[in-house]
mmCIF file of C-alpha atoms in Angstrom:
data_model
loop_
_atom_site.group_PDB
_atom_site.id
_atom_site.type_symbol
_atom_site.label_atom_id
_atom_site.label_comp_id
_atom_site.label_asym_id
_atom_site.label_seq_id
_atom_site.Cartn_x
_atom_site.Cartn_y
_atom_site.Cartn_z
ATOM 1 C CA MET A 1 87.697 108.587 76.251
ATOM 2 C CA THR A 2 88.671 106.556 79.307
ATOM 3 C CA VAL A 3 91.400 103.944 79.694
ATOM 4 C CA GLN A 4 88.749 101.213 79.928
ATOM 5 C CA THR A 5 87.236 102.288 76.603
ATOM 6 C CA MET A 6 90.688 102.364 75.033
ATOM 7 C CA LEU A 7 91.446 98.814 76.189
ATOM 8 C CA MET A 8 88.101 97.584 74.872
ATOM 9 C CA LEU A 9 88.723 99.135 71.443
ATOM 10 C CA LEU A 10 92.266 97.785 71.283
ATOM 11 C CA SER A 11 91.000 94.320 72.233
ATOM 12 C CA LYS A 12 88.562 94.412 69.317
ATOM 13 C CA GLY A 13 91.386 95.478 67.028
ATOM 14 C CA PHE A 14 93.512 92.618 68.337
ATOM 15 C CA LEU A 15 90.782 90.132 67.365
ATOM 16 C CA THR A 16 91.096 91.370 63.782
ATOM 17 C CA THR A 17 94.888 91.030 64.012
ATOM 18 C CA LEU A 18 94.452 87.486 65.298
ATOM 19 C CA ALA A 19 92.047 86.641 62.462
ATOM 20 C CA ILE A 20 94.488 87.953 59.822
ATOM 21 C CA PHE A 21 97.298 85.938 61.403
ATOM 22 C CA ALA A 22 95.337 82.671 61.648
ATOM 23 C CA LEU A 23 93.785 82.853 58.168
ATOM 24 C CA THR A 24 97.148 83.732 56.617
ATOM 25 C CA LEU A 25 98.772 80.641 58.119
ATOM 26 C CA LEU A 26 95.835 78.401 57.181
ATOM 27 C CA GLY A 27 96.074 79.583 53.582
ATOM 28 C CA SER A 28 99.791 80.118 53.009
ATOM 29 C CA LEU A 29 101.265 76.979 54.604
ATOM 30 C CA PRO A 30 99.455 74.504 52.296
ATOM 31 C CA LEU A 31 99.599 76.884 49.319
ATOM 32 C CA GLY A 32 103.361 77.018 49.780
ATOM 33 C CA ILE A 33 103.528 73.281 49.098
ATOM 34 C CA LEU A 34 101.650 73.734 45.808
ATOM 35 C CA VAL A 35 103.910 76.637 44.869
ATOM 36 C CA TYR A 36 106.943 74.470 45.619
ATOM 37 C CA PHE A 37 105.670 71.728 43.297
ATOM 38 C CA GLY A 38 105.189 74.337 40.598
ATOM 39 C CA ARG A 39 108.676 75.679 41.298
ATOM 40 C CA VAL A 40 110.242 72.276 40.585
ATOM 41 C CA SER A 41 107.779 71.175 37.895
ATOM 42 C CA LYS A 42 109.166 69.574 34.758
ATOM 43 C CA ILE A 43 106.688 71.648 32.716
ATOM 44 C CA LYS A 44 108.656 74.753 31.764
ATOM 45 C CA PRO A 45 105.729 77.243 31.436
ATOM 46 C CA ILE A 46 104.484 76.342 34.933
ATOM 47 C CA ARG A 47 107.991 76.564 36.362
ATOM 48 C CA TRP A 48 108.530 79.938 34.674
ATOM 49 C CA ILE A 49 105.226 81.364 35.936
ATOM 50 C CA ILE A 50 105.925 80.225 39.505
ATOM 51 C CA ASN A 51 109.451 81.642 39.392
ATOM 52 C CA VAL A 52 108.092 85.011 38.251
ATOM 53 C CA TYR A 53 105.417 84.911 40.961
ATOM 54 C CA ILE A 54 107.966 84.149 43.699
ATOM 55 C CA SER A 55 110.300 86.847 42.382
ATOM 56 C CA ILE A 56 107.516 89.461 42.477
ATOM 57 C CA MET A 57 106.298 88.459 45.943
ATOM 58 C CA ARG A 58 109.807 88.555 47.392
ATOM 59 C CA GLY A 59 110.964 91.596 45.426
ATOM 60 C CA THR A 60 108.147 94.061 46.114
ATOM 61 C CA PRO A 61 106.881 95.497 49.429
ATOM 62 C CA LEU A 62 103.989 93.727 51.113
ATOM 63 C CA MET A 63 102.302 97.103 51.544
ATOM 64 C CA LEU A 64 102.295 97.581 47.759
ATOM 65 C CA GLN A 65 100.856 94.092 47.276
ATOM 66 C CA LEU A 66 98.080 94.910 49.740
ATOM 67 C CA MET A 67 97.159 98.015 47.739
ATOM 68 C CA VAL A 68 97.230 96.173 44.397
ATOM 69 C CA VAL A 69 94.979 93.381 45.688
ATOM 70 C CA PHE A 70 92.559 95.837 47.312
ATOM 71 C CA TYR A 71 92.335 98.497 44.601
ATOM 72 C CA GLY A 72 93.147 96.324 41.577
ATOM 73 C CA PRO A 73 89.748 94.714 40.900
ATOM 74 C CA ASN A 74 88.058 98.111 40.678
ATOM 75 C CA LEU A 75 90.775 100.267 39.105
ATOM 76 C CA LEU A 76 92.171 97.696 36.667
ATOM 77 C CA LEU A 77 89.142 95.543 35.885
ATOM 78 C CA GLY A 78 86.260 97.860 36.724
ATOM 79 C CA LEU A 79 84.719 95.296 39.061
ATOM 80 C CA SER A 80 82.557 96.265 42.018
ATOM 81 C CA VAL A 81 83.737 94.706 45.263
ATOM 82 C CA PRO A 82 81.657 93.658 48.302
ATOM 83 C CA SER A 83 81.698 95.681 51.506
ATOM 84 C CA GLN A 84 83.821 93.053 53.271
ATOM 85 C CA TRP A 85 86.434 93.109 50.481
ATOM 86 C CA ARG A 86 88.813 95.210 52.608
ATOM 87 C CA PHE A 87 89.402 92.364 55.060
ATOM 88 C CA MET A 88 89.290 89.687 52.352
ATOM 89 C CA ALA A 89 91.866 91.570 50.255
ATOM 90 C CA CYS A 90 94.094 91.904 53.299
ATOM 91 C CA VAL A 91 94.053 88.155 53.980
ATOM 92 C CA LEU A 92 94.484 87.304 50.280
ATOM 93 C CA ALA A 93 97.528 89.560 49.941
ATOM 94 C CA PHE A 94 99.118 88.090 53.053
ATOM 95 C CA VAL A 95 98.436 84.525 51.890
ATOM 96 C CA ILE A 96 99.969 84.885 48.437
ATOM 97 C CA ASN A 97 102.950 86.783 49.869
ATOM 98 C CA TYR A 98 103.778 84.290 52.598
ATOM 99 C CA ALA A 99 103.104 81.279 50.363
ATOM 100 C CA ALA A 100 106.022 82.393 48.189
ATOM 101 C CA TYR A 101 108.343 82.550 51.177
ATOM 102 C CA PHE A 102 107.151 79.232 52.574
ATOM 103 C CA ALA A 103 107.643 77.596 49.161
ATOM 104 C CA GLU A 104 111.303 78.597 49.169
ATOM 105 C CA ILE A 105 111.686 77.376 52.753
ATOM 106 C CA TYR A 106 110.134 74.036 51.780
ATOM 107 C CA ARG A 107 112.444 73.803 48.780
ATOM 108 C CA GLY A 108 115.487 74.283 50.981
ATOM 109 C CA GLY A 109 114.240 71.684 53.442
ATOM 110 C CA ILE A 110 113.522 69.082 50.759
ATOM 111 C CA GLU A 111 116.755 69.653 48.859
ATOM 112 C CA SER A 112 118.719 69.087 52.076
ATOM 113 C CA ILE A 113 117.471 65.479 52.169
ATOM 114 C CA SER A 114 119.845 62.903 50.735
ATOM 115 C CA PRO A 115 118.880 61.657 47.222
ATOM 116 C CA GLY A 116 119.699 58.154 48.424
ATOM 117 C CA GLN A 117 116.462 58.117 50.398
ATOM 118 C CA TYR A 118 114.458 58.424 47.189
ATOM 119 C CA GLU A 119 116.385 55.525 45.692
ATOM 120 C CA ALA A 120 115.906 53.398 48.808
ATOM 121 C CA ALA A 121 112.166 54.093 48.809
ATOM 122 C CA GLU A 122 111.950 53.095 45.143
ATOM 123 C CA VAL A 123 113.752 49.821 45.892
ATOM 124 C CA LEU A 124 111.236 49.153 48.686
ATOM 125 C CA GLY A 125 108.383 49.612 46.229
ATOM 126 C CA TYR A 126 107.114 53.012 47.375
ATOM 127 C CA THR A 127 105.368 55.204 44.826
ATOM 128 C CA LYS A 128 106.463 58.847 44.460
ATOM 129 C CA GLY A 129 103.445 59.968 46.467
ATOM 130 C CA GLN A 130 104.130 57.488 49.270
ATOM 131 C CA THR A 131 107.793 58.448 49.308
ATOM 132 C CA PHE A 132 106.963 62.117 49.695
ATOM 133 C CA ILE A 133 104.261 61.697 52.364
ATOM 134 C CA LYS A 134 105.865 58.966 54.486
ATOM 135 C CA ILE A 135 109.581 59.691 54.127
ATOM 136 C CA ILE A 136 110.318 63.149 52.742
ATOM 137 C CA LEU A 137 107.538 65.247 54.309
ATOM 138 C CA PRO A 138 108.317 64.403 57.987
ATOM 139 C CA GLN A 139 111.990 65.229 57.459
ATOM 140 C CA MET A 140 111.124 68.386 55.551
ATOM 141 C CA VAL A 141 108.936 69.606 58.418
ATOM 142 C CA LYS A 142 111.764 69.062 60.899
ATOM 143 C CA ASN A 143 114.328 70.781 58.661
ATOM 144 C CA CYS A 144 112.085 73.730 57.848
ATOM 145 C CA LEU A 145 110.581 74.444 61.253
ATOM 146 C CA PRO A 146 113.221 76.961 62.473
ATOM 147 C CA SER A 147 112.834 79.020 59.276
ATOM 148 C CA VAL A 148 109.044 78.705 59.396
ATOM 149 C CA THR A 149 109.152 79.923 63.008
ATOM 150 C CA ASN A 150 110.982 83.076 61.919
ATOM 151 C CA GLU A 151 108.389 83.744 59.219
ATOM 152 C CA VAL A 152 105.496 83.173 61.624
ATOM 153 C CA ILE A 153 106.982 85.640 64.110
ATOM 154 C CA THR A 154 107.474 88.143 61.291
ATOM 155 C CA LEU A 155 103.837 87.631 60.276
ATOM 156 C CA VAL A 156 102.655 88.730 63.723
ATOM 157 C CA LYS A 157 104.365 92.094 63.196
ATOM 158 C CA ASP A 158 103.472 92.356 59.496
ATOM 159 C CA THR A 159 99.754 92.292 60.327
ATOM 160 C CA SER A 160 100.180 95.963 61.276
ATOM 161 C CA LEU A 161 100.623 96.737 57.554
ATOM 162 C CA ALA A 162 96.894 96.081 57.117
ATOM 163 C CA TYR A 163 96.382 99.744 58.060
ATOM 164 C CA ALA A 164 97.556 100.620 54.510
ATOM 165 C CA ILE A 165 94.147 99.643 53.121
ATOM 166 C CA GLY A 166 92.128 100.730 56.148
ATOM 167 C CA THR A 167 91.678 97.362 57.834
ATOM 168 C CA VAL A 168 90.993 98.164 61.470
ATOM 169 C CA GLU A 169 93.417 95.889 63.310
ATOM 170 C CA ILE A 170 95.085 96.790 66.594
ATOM 171 C CA PHE A 171 97.642 99.238 65.145
ATOM 172 C CA THR A 172 94.992 101.099 63.134
ATOM 173 C CA ARG A 173 92.772 101.192 66.210
ATOM 174 C CA ALA A 174 95.615 102.690 68.266
ATOM 175 C CA LYS A 175 96.063 105.456 65.656
ATOM 176 C CA GLN A 176 92.330 106.176 65.735
ATOM 177 C CA ILE A 177 92.354 106.431 69.523
ATOM 178 C CA VAL A 178 95.329 108.821 69.522
ATOM 179 C CA THR A 179 93.509 111.202 67.166
ATOM 180 C CA ALA A 180 90.214 110.967 69.046
ATOM 181 C CA PRO A 181 89.069 114.074 70.948
ATOM 182 C CA ASN A 182 88.893 114.281 74.756
ATOM 183 C CA ILE A 183 91.185 111.407 75.661
ATOM 184 C CA ASN A 184 91.906 111.181 79.392
ATOM 185 C CA PHE A 185 95.417 109.751 79.195
ATOM 186 C CA HIS A 186 98.796 110.358 77.544
ATOM 187 C CA SER A 187 98.567 110.218 73.753
ATOM 188 C CA MET A 188 101.338 107.613 73.527
ATOM 189 C CA LEU A 189 99.528 105.144 75.798
ATOM 190 C CA PRO A 190 97.501 103.442 73.005
ATOM 191 C CA PHE A 191 100.687 102.728 71.031
ATOM 192 C CA LEU A 192 102.385 101.415 74.177
ATOM 193 C CA VAL A 193 99.478 99.091 74.929
ATOM 194 C CA ALA A 194 99.352 97.930 71.297
ATOM 195 C CA GLY A 195 103.087 97.184 71.502
ATOM 196 C CA ILE A 196 102.476 95.084 74.621
ATOM 197 C CA PHE A 197 99.736 93.168 72.774
ATOM 198 C CA TYR A 198 102.146 92.438 69.911
ATOM 199 C CA TYR A 199 104.942 91.410 72.265
ATOM 200 C CA ILE A 200 102.774 89.011 74.287
ATOM 201 C CA PHE A 201 101.307 87.508 71.111
ATOM 202 C CA ASN A 202 104.760 87.037 69.628
ATOM 203 C CA TYR A 203 106.044 85.555 72.877
ATOM 204 C CA ILE A 204 103.229 82.979 72.924
ATOM 205 C CA VAL A 205 103.834 82.120 69.260
ATOM 206 C CA ALA A 206 107.562 81.702 69.913
ATOM 207 C CA ILE A 207 106.888 79.341 72.836
ATOM 208 C CA ILE A 208 104.470 77.223 70.768
ATOM 209 C CA MET A 209 106.898 76.981 67.854
ATOM 210 C CA GLU A 210 109.774 76.127 70.200
ATOM 211 C CA ARG A 211 107.758 73.265 71.669
ATOM 212 C CA CYS A 212 106.956 72.053 68.163
ATOM 213 C CA GLU A 213 110.680 72.031 67.362
ATOM 214 C CA LYS A 214 111.469 70.061 70.533
ATOM 215 C CA SER A 215 108.727 67.531 69.767
ATOM 216 C CA LEU A 216 110.429 66.842 66.426
ATOM 217 C CA ASP A 217 113.880 66.462 67.972
ATOM 218 C CA TYR A 218 114.537 62.787 67.244
ATOM 219 C CA TYR A 219 117.614 62.741 69.460
ATOM 220 C CA HIS A 220 116.023 64.367 72.483
#
């Protein structure tokens, strides 16, 4: 195997990493809002279920959650899964895991807002929905963005855990290349290149999130 072939294979693996990252954010960011509403619901059974869900997601390893989601339908329920279930299970596990964390971040951001703003909005005739969307949500986004940035950066690195269920992302691809016969380079090179991919990706994400934070700086 040549260096050019290695780079091509790692690039394909990186596309899978990128897909896991993007789909996780698209699913977990809005789901986190719904989880938050369940977390603070006045209906006790819903609040209890959400609290248990958050506790499990935060208290067990993501790798274990990946295995449960992937193997569970067949081993626990006897269901046959489609051929693309490996990737789907990976994204699903990431989404439900990160939604729990984002829900707690949202809760902290919302609870940091003065209760007087709710009262003022009520005096001005705003409904609860209007108050949340027009007054609370923009402030929540600003308050939560630094913590969300940390989680997004962590997500970039956590995508490597997809190897646990055989999803061929960039880290899995690097392992496959290292064990391939007749490689014409040092065996550590694939891992080094994969590390560079991760670092550059994380660096770009950090820059984007930093610009988002500056755009929400009302006093800039």
